[in-house]
Coordinates of C-alpha atoms in Angstrom, one line a residue:
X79 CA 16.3 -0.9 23.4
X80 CA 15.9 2.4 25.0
X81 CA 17.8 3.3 27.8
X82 CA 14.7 4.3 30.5
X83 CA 14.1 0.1 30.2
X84 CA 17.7 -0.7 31.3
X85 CA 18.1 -2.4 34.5
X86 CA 20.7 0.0 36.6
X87 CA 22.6 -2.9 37.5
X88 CA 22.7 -4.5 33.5
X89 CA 26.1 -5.0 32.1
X90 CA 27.1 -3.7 28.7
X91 CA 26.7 -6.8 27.4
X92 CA 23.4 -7.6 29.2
X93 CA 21.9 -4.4 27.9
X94 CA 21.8 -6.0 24.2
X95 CA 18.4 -7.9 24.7
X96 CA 16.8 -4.7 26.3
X97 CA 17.2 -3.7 23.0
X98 CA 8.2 -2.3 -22.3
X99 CA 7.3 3.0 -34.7
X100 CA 7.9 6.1 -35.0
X101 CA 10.2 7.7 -37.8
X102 CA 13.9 8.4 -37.7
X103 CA 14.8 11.0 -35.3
X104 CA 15.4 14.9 -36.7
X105 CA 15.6 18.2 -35.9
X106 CA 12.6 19.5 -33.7
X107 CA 10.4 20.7 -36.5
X108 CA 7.1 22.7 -35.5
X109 CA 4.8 19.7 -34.2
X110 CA 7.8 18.7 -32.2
X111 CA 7.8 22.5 -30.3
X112 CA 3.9 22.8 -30.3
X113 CA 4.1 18.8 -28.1
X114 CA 6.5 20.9 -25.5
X115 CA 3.5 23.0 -25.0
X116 CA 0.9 20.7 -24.1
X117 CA 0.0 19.5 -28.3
X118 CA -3.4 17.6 -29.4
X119 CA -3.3 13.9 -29.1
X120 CA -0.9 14.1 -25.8
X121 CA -1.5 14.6 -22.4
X122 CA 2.4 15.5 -21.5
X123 CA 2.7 18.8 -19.3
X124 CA -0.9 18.5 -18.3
X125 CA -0.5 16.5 -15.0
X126 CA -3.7 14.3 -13.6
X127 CA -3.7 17.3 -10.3
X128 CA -3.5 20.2 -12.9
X129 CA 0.1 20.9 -12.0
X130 CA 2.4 22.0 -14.7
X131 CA 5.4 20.2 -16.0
X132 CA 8.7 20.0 -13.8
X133 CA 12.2 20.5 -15.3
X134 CA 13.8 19.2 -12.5
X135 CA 16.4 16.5 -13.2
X136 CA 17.1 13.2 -11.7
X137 CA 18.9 13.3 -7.9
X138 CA 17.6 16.5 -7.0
X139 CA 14.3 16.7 -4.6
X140 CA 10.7 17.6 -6.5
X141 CA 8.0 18.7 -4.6
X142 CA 5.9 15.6 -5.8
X143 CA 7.1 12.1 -7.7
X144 CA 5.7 12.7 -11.5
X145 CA 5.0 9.7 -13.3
X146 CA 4.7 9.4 -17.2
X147 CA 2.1 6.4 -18.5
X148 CA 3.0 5.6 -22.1
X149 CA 1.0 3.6 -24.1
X150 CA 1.2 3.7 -27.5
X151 CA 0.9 0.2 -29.7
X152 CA 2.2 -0.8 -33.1
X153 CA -0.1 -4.2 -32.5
X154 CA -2.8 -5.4 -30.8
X155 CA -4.7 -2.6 -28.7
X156 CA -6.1 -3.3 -25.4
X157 CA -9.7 -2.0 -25.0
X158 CA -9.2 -1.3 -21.0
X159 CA -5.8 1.3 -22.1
X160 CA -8.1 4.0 -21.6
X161 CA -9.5 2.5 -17.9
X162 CA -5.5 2.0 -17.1
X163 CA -4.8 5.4 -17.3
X164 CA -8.1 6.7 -15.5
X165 CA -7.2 4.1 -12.9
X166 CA -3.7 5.5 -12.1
X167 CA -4.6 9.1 -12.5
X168 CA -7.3 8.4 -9.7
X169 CA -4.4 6.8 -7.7
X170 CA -1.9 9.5 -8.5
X171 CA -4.7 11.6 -6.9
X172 CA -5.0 10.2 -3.5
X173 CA -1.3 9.3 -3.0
X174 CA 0.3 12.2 -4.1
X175 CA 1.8 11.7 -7.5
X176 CA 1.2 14.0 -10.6
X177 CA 0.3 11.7 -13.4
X178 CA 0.8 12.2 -17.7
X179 CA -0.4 10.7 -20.2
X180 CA 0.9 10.3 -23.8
X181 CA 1.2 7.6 -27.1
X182 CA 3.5 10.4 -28.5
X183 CA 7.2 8.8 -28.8
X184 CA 8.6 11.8 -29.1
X185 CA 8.4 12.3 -25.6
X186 CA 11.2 10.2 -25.4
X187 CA 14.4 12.7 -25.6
X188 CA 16.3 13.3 -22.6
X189 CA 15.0 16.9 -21.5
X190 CA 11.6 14.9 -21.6
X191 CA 12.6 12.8 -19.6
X192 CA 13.7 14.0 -16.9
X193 CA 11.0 15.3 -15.3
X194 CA 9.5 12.2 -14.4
X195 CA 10.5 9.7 -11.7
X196 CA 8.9 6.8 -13.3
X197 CA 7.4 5.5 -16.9
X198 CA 4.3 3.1 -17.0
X199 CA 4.5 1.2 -20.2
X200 CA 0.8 0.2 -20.4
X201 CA 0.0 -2.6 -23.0
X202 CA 2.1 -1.5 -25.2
X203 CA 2.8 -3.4 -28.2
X204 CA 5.1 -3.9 -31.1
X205 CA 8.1 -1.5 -31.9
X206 CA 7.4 1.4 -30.6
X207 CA 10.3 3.6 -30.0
X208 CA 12.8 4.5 -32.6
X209 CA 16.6 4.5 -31.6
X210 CA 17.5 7.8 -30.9
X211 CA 14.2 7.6 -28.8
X212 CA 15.6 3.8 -27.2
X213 CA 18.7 5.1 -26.2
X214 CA 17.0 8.4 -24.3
X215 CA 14.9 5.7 -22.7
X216 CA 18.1 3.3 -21.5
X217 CA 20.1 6.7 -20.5
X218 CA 16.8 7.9 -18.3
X219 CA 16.9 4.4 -17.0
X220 CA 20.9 4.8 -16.0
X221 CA 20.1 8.1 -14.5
X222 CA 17.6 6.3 -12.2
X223 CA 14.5 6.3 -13.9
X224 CA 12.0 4.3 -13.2
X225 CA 10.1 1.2 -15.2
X226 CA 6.8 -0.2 -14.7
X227 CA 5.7 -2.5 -17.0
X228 CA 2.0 -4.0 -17.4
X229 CA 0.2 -6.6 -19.4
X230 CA 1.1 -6.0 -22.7
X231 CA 4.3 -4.4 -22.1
X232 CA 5.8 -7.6 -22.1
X233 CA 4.6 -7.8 -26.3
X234 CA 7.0 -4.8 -26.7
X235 CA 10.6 -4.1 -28.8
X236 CA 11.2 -7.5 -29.0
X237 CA 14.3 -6.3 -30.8
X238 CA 15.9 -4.2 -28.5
X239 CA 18.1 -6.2 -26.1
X240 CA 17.9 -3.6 -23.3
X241 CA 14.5 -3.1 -22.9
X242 CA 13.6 -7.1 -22.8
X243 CA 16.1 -7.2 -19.9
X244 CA 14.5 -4.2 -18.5
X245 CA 10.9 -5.4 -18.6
X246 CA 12.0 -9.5 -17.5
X247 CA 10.6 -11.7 -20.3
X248 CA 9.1 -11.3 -23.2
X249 CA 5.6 -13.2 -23.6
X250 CA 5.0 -16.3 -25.6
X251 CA 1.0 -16.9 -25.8
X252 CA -2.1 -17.0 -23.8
X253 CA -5.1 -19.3 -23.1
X254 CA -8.5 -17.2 -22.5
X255 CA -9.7 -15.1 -20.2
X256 CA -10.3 -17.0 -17.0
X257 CA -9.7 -17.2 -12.9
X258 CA -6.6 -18.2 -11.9
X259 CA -5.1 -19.0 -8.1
X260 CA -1.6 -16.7 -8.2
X261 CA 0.8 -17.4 -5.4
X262 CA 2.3 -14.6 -3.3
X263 CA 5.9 -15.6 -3.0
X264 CA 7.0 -11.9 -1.3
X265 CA 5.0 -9.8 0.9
X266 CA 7.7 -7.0 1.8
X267 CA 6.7 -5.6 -1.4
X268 CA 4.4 -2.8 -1.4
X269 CA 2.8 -4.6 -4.4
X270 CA 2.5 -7.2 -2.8
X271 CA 2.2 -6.6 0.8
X272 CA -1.8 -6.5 1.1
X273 CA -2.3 -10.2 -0.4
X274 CA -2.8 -13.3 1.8
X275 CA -0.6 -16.7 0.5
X276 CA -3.0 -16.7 -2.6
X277 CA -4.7 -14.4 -4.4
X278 CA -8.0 -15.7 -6.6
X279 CA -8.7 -13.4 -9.5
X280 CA -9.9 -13.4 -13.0
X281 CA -7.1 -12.2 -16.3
X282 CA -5.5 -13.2 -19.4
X283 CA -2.6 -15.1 -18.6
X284 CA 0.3 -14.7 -19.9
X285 CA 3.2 -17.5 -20.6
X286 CA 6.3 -15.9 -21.2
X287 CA 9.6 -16.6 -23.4
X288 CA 11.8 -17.3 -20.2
X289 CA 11.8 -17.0 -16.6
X290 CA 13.1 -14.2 -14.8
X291 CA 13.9 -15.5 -11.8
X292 CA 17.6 -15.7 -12.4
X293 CA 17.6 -11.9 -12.9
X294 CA 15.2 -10.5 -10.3
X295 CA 13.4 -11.3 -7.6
X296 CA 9.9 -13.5 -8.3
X297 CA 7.2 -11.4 -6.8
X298 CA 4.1 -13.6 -7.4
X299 CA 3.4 -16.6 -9.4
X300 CA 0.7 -18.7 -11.5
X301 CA -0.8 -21.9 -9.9
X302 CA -0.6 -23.5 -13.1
X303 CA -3.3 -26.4 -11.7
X304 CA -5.9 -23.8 -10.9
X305 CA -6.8 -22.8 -15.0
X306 CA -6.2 -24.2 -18.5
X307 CA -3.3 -22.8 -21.2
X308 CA -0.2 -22.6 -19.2
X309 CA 2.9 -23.7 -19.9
X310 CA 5.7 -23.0 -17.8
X311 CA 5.1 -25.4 -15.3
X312 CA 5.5 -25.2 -11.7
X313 CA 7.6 -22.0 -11.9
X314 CA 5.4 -19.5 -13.6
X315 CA 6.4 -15.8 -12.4
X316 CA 3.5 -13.2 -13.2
X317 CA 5.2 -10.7 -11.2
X318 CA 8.2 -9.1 -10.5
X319 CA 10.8 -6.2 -9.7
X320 CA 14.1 -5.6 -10.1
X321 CA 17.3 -3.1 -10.0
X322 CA 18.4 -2.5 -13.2
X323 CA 21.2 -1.1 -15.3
X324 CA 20.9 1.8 -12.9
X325 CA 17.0 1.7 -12.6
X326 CA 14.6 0.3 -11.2
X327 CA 11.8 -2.4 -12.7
X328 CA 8.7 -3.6 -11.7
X329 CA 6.2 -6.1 -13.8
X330 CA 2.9 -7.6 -13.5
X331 CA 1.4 -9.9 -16.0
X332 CA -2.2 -8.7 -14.6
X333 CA -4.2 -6.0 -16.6
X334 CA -5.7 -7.3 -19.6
X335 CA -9.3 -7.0 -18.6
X336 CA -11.0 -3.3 -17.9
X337 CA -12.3 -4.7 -14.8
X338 CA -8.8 -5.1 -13.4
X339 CA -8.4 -1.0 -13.1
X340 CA -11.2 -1.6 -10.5
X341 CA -10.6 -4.3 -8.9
X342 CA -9.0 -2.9 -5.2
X343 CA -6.4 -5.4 -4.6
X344 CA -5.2 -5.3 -8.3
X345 CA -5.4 -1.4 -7.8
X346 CA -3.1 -1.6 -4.9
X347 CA -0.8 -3.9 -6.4
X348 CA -0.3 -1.6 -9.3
X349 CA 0.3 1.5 -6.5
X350 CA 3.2 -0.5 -5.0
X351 CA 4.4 -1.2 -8.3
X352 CA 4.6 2.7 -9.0
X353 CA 6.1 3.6 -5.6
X354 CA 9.0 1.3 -5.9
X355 CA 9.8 2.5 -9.4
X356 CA 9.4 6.1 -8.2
X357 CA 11.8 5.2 -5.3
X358 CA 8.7 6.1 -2.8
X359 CA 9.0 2.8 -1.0
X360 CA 12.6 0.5 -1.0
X361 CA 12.3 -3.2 -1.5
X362 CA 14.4 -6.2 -1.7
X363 CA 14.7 -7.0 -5.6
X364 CA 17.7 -9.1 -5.9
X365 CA 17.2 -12.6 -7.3
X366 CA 16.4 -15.2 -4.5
X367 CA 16.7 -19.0 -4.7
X368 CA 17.5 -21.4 -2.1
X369 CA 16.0 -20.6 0.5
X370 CA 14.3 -23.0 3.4
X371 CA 11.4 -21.5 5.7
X372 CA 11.7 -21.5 9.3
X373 CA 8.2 -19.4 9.6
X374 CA 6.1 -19.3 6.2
X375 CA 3.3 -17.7 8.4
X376 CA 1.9 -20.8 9.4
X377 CA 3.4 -22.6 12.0
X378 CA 5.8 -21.9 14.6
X379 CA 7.4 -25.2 14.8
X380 CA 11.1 -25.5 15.9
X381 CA 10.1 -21.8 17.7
X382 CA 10.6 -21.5 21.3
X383 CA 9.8 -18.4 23.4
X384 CA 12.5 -18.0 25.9
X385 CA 11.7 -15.4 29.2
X386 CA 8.2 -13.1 29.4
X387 CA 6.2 -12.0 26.6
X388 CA 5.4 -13.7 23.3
X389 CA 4.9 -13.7 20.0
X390 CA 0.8 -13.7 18.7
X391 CA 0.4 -15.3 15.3
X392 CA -1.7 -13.6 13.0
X393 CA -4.5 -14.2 10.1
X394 CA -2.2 -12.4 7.7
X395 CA 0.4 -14.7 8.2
X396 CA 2.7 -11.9 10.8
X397 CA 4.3 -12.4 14.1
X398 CA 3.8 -9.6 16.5
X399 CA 5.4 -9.2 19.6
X400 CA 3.5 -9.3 22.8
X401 CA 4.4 -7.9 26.4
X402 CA 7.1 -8.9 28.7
X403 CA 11.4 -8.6 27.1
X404 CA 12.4 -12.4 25.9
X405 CA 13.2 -13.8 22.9
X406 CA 11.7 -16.1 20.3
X407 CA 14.1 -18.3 19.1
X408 CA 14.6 -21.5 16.3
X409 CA 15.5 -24.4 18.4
X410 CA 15.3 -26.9 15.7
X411 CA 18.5 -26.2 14.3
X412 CA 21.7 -24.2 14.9
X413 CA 23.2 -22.4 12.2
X414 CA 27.1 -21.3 10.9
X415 CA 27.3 -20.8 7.3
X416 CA 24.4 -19.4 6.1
X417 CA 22.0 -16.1 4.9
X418 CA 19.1 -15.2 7.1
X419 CA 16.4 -13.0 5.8
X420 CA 13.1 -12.0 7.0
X421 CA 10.5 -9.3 6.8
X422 CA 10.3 -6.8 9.7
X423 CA 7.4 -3.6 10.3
X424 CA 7.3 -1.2 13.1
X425 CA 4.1 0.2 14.0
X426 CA 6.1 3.5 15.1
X427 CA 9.1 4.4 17.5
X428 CA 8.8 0.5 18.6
X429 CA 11.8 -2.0 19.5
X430 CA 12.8 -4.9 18.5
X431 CA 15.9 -6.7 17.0
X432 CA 17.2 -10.1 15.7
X433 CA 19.7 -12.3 17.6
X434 CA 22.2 -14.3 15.7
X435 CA 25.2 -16.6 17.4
X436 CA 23.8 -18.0 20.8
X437 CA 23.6 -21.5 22.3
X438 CA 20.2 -23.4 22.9
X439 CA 18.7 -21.6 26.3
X440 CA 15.1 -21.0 28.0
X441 CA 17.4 -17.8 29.6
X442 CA 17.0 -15.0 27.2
X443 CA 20.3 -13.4 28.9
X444 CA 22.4 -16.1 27.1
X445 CA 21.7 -14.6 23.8
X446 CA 22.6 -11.3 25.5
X447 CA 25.5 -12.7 26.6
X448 CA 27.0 -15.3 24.2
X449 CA 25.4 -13.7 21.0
X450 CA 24.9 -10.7 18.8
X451 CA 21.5 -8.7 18.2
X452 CA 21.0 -6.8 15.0
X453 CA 18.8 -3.8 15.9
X454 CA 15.6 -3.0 15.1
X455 CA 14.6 1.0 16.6
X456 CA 13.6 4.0 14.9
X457 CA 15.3 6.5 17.0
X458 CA 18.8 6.0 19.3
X459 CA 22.0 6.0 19.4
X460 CA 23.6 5.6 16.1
X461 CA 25.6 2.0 17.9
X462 CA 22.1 1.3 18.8
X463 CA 20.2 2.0 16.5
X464 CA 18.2 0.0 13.2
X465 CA 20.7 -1.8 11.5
X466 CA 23.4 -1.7 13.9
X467 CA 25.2 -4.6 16.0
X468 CA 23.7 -3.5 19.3
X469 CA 26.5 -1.5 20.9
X470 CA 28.9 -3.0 19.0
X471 CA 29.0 -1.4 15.4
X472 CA 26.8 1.0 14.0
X473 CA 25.5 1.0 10.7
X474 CA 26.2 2.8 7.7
X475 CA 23.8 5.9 8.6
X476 CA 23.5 7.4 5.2
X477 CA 23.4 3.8 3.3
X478 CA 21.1 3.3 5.7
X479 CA 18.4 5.9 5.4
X480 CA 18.4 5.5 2.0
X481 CA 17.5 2.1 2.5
X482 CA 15.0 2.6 5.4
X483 CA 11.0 2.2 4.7
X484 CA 9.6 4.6 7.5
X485 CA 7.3 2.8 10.2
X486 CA 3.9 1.3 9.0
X487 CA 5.9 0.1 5.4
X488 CA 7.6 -3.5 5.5
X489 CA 11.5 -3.8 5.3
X490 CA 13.9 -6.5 4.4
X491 CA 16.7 -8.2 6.4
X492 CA 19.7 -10.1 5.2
X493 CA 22.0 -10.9 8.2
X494 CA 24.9 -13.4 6.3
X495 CA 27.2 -14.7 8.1
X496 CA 30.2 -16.4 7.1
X497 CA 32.6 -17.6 9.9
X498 CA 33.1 -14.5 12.4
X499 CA 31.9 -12.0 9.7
X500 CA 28.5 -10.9 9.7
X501 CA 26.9 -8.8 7.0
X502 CA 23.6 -7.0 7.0
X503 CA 21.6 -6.3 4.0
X504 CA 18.1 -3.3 4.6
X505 CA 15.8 -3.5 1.3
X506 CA 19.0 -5.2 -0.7
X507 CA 21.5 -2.2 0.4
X508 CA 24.5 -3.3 2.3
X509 CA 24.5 -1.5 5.3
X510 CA 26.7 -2.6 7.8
X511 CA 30.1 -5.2 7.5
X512 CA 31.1 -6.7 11.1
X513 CA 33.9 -9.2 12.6
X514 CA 33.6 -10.4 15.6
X515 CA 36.9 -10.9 17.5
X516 CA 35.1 -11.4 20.9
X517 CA 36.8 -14.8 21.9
X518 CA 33.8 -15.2 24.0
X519 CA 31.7 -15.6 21.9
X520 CA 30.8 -16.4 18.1
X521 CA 28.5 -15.4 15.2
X522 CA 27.6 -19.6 14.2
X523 CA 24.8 -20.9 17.1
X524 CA 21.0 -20.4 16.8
X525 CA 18.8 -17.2 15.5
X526 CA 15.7 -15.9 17.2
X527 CA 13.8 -12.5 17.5
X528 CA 13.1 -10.1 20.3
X529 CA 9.8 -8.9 21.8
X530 CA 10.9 -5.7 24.1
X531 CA 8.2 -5.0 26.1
X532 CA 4.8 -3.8 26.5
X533 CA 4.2 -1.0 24.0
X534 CA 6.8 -2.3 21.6
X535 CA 4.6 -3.3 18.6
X536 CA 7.2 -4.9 15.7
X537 CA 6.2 -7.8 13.7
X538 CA 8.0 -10.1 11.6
X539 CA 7.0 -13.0 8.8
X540 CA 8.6 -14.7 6.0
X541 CA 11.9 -15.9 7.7
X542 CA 13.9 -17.9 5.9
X543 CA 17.6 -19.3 5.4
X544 CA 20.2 -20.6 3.3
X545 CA 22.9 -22.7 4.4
X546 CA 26.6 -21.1 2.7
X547 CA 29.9 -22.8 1.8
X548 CA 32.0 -22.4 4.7
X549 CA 34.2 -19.4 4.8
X550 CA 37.7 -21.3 3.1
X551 CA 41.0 -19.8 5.1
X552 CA 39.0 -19.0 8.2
X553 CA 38.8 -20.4 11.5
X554 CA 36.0 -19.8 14.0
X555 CA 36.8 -19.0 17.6

């Protein structure tokens, strides 16, 4: 809400709704100082852009993200290695990464390191770090180091416990080469955030050891009806990210043909891949089960638009916000105990915001009134700004900058609430911790979400809830 939209006559309450072999390790020998020079057989120190090396460390600002590909293999080799690393070069080019390029495990020693914000581990195979080289890799990965793995990097040091944790699941076997339907289960991701509900396209499958779902959150999955050979039934996970031992993770089971390095949506997917592991973009990658849609980007049933404006439905499945300042709200069911989260994009400096805690009303004042609106607004007052409990509690500013995706990128909500307390997750980062002690009012009652005005362009999709255990040794107002 911006304060030129305020009625002169609105109360402070009122003004709420305006609102994945190499020998033992040794001293550096000759071959070892001619590879920090640029050696033969490696491409480390010669970026994709022709810019030289950085020695900059982790938690201090580089001029550019620099990203490592790796893809060495101690078994089976992929033929489309060499098209995987063309492919992200070219992408590296036109988004503003500096790419290298190496199967030289040597690489892996701290000051190496460090001068890159993520590793791509492409089809990899087999054992091919040593220890000293392993525990570099886990230590870059506590420092905040980025992981993408693909294809193959899920047949990799099946032996060491840290990286099969890092990369999700280990795979099992595969049928052949063939089209598959895969299921987009999260489109907040910027790997995932181009795809429709499905996504039809043609790659060697792979079932995996165990399902990662338990351990990070399920980006896209196999339609296990729509091709032959797989066999982890109706919860197959082919891709997925997550935060981890200090890092951060991202896989996709995709990759195994050449023609996947120039396919565009595949292309893209790999990009978002690489900017959350390089920390370019923030996403939501904690575990998620449970959870009942109330708009799947479908229908709108149990949705009721209460005063002017509304809410257009698009073909990608979004809600945007039309005209007039009302609110669309869940009439089908009120809500106490439970975890709300839903995908949210401005367009630019746009307003919008997500009321929790109101009673059933076609007036949009009583949510205003009776309830509390979590704020959605690039630029105001830090009380009134995103992330805050309009006018009532601002959010953690710093935790939440961090955690902000800039306008035209998606972002994540998690509004829990839990009797009178009301917690609000950005991209999976805890950014703001509120009671209400307002005897007037109280955070149980329905949900809905806010078109401002004319001008204000925000658009939601993907809400959905869980219902909680009730708060024990707390009573509600």
């Amino acid at each position: 809400m911006r304060a030129a939209t305020r009625l002169a006559t609105a109360t402070a309450a009122a003004t709420l709704l305006i609102g994945c072999v190499s020998g033992p390790a040794a001293s550096k020998g000759p071959e070892e100082e001619a590879m920090d020079k640029g050696s033969k057989g490696s491409d480390v120190g010669k970026s994709s852009n022709g810019s030289k090396g950085s020695d900059v460390g982790k938690g201090r600002k580089r001029e550019e993200s620099r990203v490592l590909v790796f893809s060495k293999t101690a078994g089976f080799r992929h033929d489309s290695i060499p098209d995987g690393i063309a492919a992200i070069r070219e992408l590296g080019a036109e988004h503003g990464f500096a790419v290298d390029a190496t199967e030289d495990a040597r690489v892996f020693r701290p000051s190496r390191l460090r001068r890159y914000d993520a590793v791509v581990w492409l089809s990899t195979t087999g054992d091919v770090l040593n220890s000293a080289q392993q525990t570099a890799f886990e230590e870059y990965v506590g420092d905040g180091g980025g992981y993408v793995g693909v294809h193959a990097a899920a047949d990799t040091e099946y032996d060491w416990e840290f990286y099969g944790g890092l990369a999700g699941a280990y795979f099992v076997s595969h049928p052949a080469i063939q089209p598959a339907t895969v299921t987009v289960e999260n489109h907040a991701h910027a790997a995932t955030e181009h795809l429709g509900a499905t996504w039809e396209r043609t790659d060697e499958w792979y079932n995996y050891r165990s399902n990662p779902r338990d351990r990070a959150r399920v980006l896209a999955t196999l339609d296990e009806s729509s091709y032959s050979g797989g066999t982890m039934g109706d919860d197959h996970p082919i891709a997925w990210c997550q935060e981890y031992a200090g890092g951060r993770s991202f896989y996709t089971g995709g990759g195994h043909t050449k023609e996947s390095f120039t396919e565009p949506a595949f292309r893209r997917h790999l990009l978002g891949g690489i900017r959350y592991a390089t920390g370019a973009v923030q996403a939501d990658c904690r575990p998620e089960r449970g959870y009942t849609p109330l708009f799947d980007g479908s229908s709108v049933d149990g949705w009721k638009q209460a005063g002017p404006g509304s809410f257009e439905l698009g073909d990608d499945g979004t809600l945007r916000s039309v005209g007039g300042m009302g609110l669309f709200w869940y009439e089908g069911q009120e809500f106490d105990s439970y975890s709300l989260k839903l995908d949210w994009r401005m367009t630019g400096d746009d307003n919008s915001g997500v009321f929790v805690g109101f009673p059933a009303s076609d007036d949009p004042w009583s949510a205003v009134r009776n309830g509390y609106e979590v704020q959605i607004d690039a630029t105001d007052a830090p009380e009134k700004t995103t992330g805050a409990v309009y006018g009532f509690q601002s959010a953690d500013i710093a935790a939440r900058d961090r955690a902000l995706n800039p306008p035209g990128e998606w972002n994540t909500y998690e509004l829990r609430v839990e009797g009178e307390r009301l917690r609000i997750w950005l991209n999976g980062t805890l950014i703001n911790d509120f009671t209400n002690t307002d005897q007037a009012r109280s955070l149980p009652g329905h949900i809905g979400i806010q078109n401002h005005g004319d001008g204000d362009d925000v658009s939601f999709r993907d809400i959905r809830v869980k219902q909680l255990a009730p708060p024990t040794g707390e009573g509600g107002h």
